[in-house]
Short mmCIF file of C-alpha atoms and ligand atoms in Angstrom, two decimals:
data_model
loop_
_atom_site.label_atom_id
_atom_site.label_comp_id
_atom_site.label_asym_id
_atom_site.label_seq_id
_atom_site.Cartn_x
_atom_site.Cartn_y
_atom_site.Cartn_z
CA UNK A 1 -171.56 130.82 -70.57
CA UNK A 2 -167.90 129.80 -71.29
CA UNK A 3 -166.75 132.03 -68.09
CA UNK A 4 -169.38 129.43 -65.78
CA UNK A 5 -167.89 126.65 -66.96
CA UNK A 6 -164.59 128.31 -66.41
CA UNK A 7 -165.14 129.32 -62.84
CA UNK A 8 -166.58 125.91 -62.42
CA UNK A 9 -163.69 124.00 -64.05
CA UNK A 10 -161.50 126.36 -61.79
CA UNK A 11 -162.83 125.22 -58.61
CA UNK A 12 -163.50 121.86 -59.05
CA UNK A 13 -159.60 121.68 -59.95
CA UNK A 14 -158.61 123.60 -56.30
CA UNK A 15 -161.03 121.11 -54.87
CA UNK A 16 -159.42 118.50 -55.93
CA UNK A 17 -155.47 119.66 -55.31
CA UNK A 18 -156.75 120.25 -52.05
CA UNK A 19 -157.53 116.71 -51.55
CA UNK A 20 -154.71 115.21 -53.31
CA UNK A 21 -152.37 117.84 -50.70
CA UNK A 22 -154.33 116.34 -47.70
CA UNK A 23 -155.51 112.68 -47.12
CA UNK A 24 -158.36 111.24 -48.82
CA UNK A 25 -158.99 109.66 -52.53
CA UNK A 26 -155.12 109.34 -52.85
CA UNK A 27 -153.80 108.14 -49.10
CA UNK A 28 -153.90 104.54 -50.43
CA UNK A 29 -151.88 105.01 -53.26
CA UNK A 30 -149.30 107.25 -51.01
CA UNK A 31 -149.37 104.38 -48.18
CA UNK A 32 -148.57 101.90 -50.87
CA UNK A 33 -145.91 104.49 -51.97
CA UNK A 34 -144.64 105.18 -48.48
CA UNK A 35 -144.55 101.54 -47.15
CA UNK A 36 -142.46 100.23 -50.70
CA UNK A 37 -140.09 103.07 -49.80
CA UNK A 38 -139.77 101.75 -45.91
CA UNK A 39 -139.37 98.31 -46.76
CA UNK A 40 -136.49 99.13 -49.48
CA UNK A 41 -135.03 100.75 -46.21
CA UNK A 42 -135.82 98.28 -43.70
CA UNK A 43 -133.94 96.19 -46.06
CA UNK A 44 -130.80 98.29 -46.98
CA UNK A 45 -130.45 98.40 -42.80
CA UNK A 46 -130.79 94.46 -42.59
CA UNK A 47 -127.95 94.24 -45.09
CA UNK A 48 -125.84 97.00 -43.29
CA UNK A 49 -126.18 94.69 -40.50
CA UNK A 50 -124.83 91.91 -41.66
CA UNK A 51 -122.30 93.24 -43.34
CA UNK A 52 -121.55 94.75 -39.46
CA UNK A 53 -121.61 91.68 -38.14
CA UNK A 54 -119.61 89.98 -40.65
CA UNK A 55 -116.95 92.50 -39.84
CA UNK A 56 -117.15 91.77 -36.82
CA UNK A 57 -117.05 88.45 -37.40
CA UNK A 58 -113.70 89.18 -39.39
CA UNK A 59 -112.41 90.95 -36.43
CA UNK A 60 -112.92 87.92 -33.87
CA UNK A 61 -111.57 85.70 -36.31
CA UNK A 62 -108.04 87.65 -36.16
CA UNK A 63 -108.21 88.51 -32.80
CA UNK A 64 -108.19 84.66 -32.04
CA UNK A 65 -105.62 84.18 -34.91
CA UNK A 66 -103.62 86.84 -32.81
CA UNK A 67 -104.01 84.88 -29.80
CA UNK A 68 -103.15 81.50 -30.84
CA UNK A 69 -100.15 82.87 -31.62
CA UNK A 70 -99.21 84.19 -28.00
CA UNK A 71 -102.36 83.65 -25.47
CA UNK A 72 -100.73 84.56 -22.15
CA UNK A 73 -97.61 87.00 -21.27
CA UNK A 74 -94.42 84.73 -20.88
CA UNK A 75 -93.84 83.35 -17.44
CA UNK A 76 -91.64 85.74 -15.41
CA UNK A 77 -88.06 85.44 -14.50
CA UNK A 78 -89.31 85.04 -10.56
CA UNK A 79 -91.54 82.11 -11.62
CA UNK A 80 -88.48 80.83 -13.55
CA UNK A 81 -86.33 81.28 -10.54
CA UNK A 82 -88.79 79.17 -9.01
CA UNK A 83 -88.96 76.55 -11.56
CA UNK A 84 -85.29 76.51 -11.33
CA UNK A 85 -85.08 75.95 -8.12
CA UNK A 86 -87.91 73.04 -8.01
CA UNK A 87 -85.46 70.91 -10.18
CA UNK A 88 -82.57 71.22 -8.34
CA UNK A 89 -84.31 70.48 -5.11
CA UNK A 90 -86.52 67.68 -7.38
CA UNK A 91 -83.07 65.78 -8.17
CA UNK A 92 -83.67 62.89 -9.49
CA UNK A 93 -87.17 61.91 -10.44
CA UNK A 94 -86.97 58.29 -12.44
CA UNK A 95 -88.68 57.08 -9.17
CA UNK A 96 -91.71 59.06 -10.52
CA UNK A 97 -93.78 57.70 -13.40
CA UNK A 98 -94.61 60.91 -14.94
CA UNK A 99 -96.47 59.39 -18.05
CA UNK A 100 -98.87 58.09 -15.06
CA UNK A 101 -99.42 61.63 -13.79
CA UNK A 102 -99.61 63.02 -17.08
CA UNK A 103 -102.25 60.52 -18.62
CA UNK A 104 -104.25 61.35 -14.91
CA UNK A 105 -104.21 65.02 -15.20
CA UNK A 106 -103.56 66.56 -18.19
CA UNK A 107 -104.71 64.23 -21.57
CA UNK A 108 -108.07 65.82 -20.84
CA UNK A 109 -106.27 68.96 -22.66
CA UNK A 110 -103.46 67.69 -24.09
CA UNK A 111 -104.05 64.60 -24.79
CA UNK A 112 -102.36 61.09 -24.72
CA UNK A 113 -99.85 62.36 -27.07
CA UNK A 114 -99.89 66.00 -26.21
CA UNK A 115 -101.37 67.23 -29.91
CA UNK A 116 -105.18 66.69 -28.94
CA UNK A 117 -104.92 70.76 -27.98
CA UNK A 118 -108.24 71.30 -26.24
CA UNK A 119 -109.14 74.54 -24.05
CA UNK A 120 -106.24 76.20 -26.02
CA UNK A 121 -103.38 73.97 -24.99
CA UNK A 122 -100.51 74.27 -26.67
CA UNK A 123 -99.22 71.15 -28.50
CA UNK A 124 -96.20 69.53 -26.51
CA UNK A 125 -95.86 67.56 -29.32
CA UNK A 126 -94.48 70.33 -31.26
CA UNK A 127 -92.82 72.43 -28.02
CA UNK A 128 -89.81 74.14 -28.14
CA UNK A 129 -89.73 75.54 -24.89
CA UNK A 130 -86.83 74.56 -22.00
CA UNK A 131 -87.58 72.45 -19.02
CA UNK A 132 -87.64 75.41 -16.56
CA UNK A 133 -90.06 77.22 -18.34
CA UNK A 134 -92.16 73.64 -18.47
CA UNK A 135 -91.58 73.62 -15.15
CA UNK A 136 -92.73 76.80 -14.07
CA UNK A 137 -95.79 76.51 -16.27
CA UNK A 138 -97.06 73.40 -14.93
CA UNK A 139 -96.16 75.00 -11.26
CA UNK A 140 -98.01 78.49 -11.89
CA UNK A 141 -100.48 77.51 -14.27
CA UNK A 142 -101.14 79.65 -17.39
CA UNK A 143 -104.05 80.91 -19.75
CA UNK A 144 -106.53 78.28 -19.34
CA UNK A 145 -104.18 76.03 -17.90
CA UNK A 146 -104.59 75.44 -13.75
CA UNK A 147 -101.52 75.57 -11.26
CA UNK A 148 -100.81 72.27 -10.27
CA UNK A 149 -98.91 73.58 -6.96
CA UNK A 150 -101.74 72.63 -4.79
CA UNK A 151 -102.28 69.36 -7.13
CA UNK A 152 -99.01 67.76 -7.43
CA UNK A 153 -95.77 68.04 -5.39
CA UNK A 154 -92.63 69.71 -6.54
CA UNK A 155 -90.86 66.25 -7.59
CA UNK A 156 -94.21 65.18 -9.35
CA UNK A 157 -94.51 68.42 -11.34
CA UNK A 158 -90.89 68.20 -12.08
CA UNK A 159 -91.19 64.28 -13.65
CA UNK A 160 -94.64 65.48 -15.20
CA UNK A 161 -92.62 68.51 -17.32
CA UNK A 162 -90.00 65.66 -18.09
CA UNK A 163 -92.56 63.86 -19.56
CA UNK A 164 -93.97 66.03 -21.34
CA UNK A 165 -90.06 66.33 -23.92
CA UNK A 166 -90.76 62.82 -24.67
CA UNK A 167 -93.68 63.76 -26.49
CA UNK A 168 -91.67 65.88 -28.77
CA UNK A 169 -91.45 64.66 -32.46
C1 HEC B 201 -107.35 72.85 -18.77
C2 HEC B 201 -106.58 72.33 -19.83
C3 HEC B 201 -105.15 71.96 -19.55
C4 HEC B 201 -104.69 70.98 -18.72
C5 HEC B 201 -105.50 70.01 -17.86
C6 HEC B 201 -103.27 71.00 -18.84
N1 HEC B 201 -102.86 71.97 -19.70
FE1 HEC B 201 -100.98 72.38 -20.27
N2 HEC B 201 -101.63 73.88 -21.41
C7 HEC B 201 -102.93 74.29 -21.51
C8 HEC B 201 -102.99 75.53 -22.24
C9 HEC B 201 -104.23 76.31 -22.56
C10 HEC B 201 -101.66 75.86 -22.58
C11 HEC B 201 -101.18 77.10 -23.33
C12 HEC B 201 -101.02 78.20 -22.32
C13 HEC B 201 -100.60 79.49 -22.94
O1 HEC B 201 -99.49 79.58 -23.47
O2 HEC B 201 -101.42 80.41 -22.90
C14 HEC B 201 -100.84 74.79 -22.04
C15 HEC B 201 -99.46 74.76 -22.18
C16 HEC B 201 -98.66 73.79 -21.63
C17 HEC B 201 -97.23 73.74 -21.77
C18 HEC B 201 -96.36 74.73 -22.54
C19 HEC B 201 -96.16 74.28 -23.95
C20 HEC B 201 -95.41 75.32 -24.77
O3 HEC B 201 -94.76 74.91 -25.72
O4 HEC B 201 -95.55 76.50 -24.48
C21 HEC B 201 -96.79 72.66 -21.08
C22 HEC B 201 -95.35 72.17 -20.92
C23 HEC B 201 -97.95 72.04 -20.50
N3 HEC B 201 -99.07 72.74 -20.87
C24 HEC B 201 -97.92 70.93 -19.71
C25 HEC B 201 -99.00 70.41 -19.05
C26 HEC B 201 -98.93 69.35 -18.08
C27 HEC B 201 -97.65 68.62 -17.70
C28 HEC B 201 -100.19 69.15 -17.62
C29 HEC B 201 -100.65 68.20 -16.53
C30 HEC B 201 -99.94 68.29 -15.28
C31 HEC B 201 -101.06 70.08 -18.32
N4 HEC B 201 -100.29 70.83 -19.15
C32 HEC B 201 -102.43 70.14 -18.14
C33 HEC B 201 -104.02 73.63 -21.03
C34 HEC B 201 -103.98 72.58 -20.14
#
């Protein structure tokens, strides 16, 4: 009698790790198991992203801090040549109202005082640089700033840089 029940017990309790092993009885509580597990993963990877992305945030905001400090490559000594020569052949421009052509074409960047620094621009207010190198910037254009060769002539663009040292504080 007690080896029957013994035998019995036996393979009721093989039947039974068989089916906890494969899928029935159980599979709900495993899915419920499985899908808490996923979801703590989905949401470790949502965090890794934004902590990516806040790096990379971090990294555009010092590239730009980088390039506020020097945007373009300095103008070279042929476009200073240039620039140099554009003032001696300008002469004199007092004939030229350069605060007129300055309010027409560049206060959209600049501004009316040369601080509003839109687009990028550098603020004239606060500019150290000489008038050749004014000159030649205004002349050849640079970063986000147009040529104004094919916009002004040489004796405007020379009042127009001229203008732009009265603006200095
Ligand atoms: C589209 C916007 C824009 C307009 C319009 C514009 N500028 Fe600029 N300007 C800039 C930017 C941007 C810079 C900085 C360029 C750089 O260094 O990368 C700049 C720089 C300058 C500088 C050099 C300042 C320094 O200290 O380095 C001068 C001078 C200047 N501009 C004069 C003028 C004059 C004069 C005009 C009009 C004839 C004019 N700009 C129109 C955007 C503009």
């Amino acid at each position: 009698m007690k080896k029957i029940l013994l035998y019995t017990s036996l393979i009721v309790m093989t039947i039974l790790i068989a089916c906890s092993g494969d899928k029935p009885q159980s599979s709900g509580a495993s899915k419920a198991v499985k899908s808490a597990k996923s979801s703590s993963v989905e949401k470790k990877e949502t965090y890794k992203m934004k902590k990516t992305e806040s790096e990379s945030k971090k990294a555009v905001a010092s590239k730009s801090a980088e390039a506020e400090e020097d945007q373009t490559e300095p103008m070279t000594k042929e476009q200073l040549n240039k620039a140099k020569k554009l003032i001696k052949k300008a002469g004199d421009v007092s004939d030229v109202d350069g605060k007129k052509l300055f309010k027409m074409n560049c206060t959209s960047c600049h501004g009316l005082k040369g601080n509003l620094k839109i687009n990028g621009a550098k603020d004239l207010s606060k500019s150290k640089i000489n008038l050749e190198n004014a000159v030649a910037q205004v002349y050849f254009g640079k970063g986000l700033m147009t040529s104004y060769s094919q916009i002004l002539s040489e004796k405007e663009i020379v009042a127009v840089a001229k203008y732009t040292e009265t603006l200095r504080r």
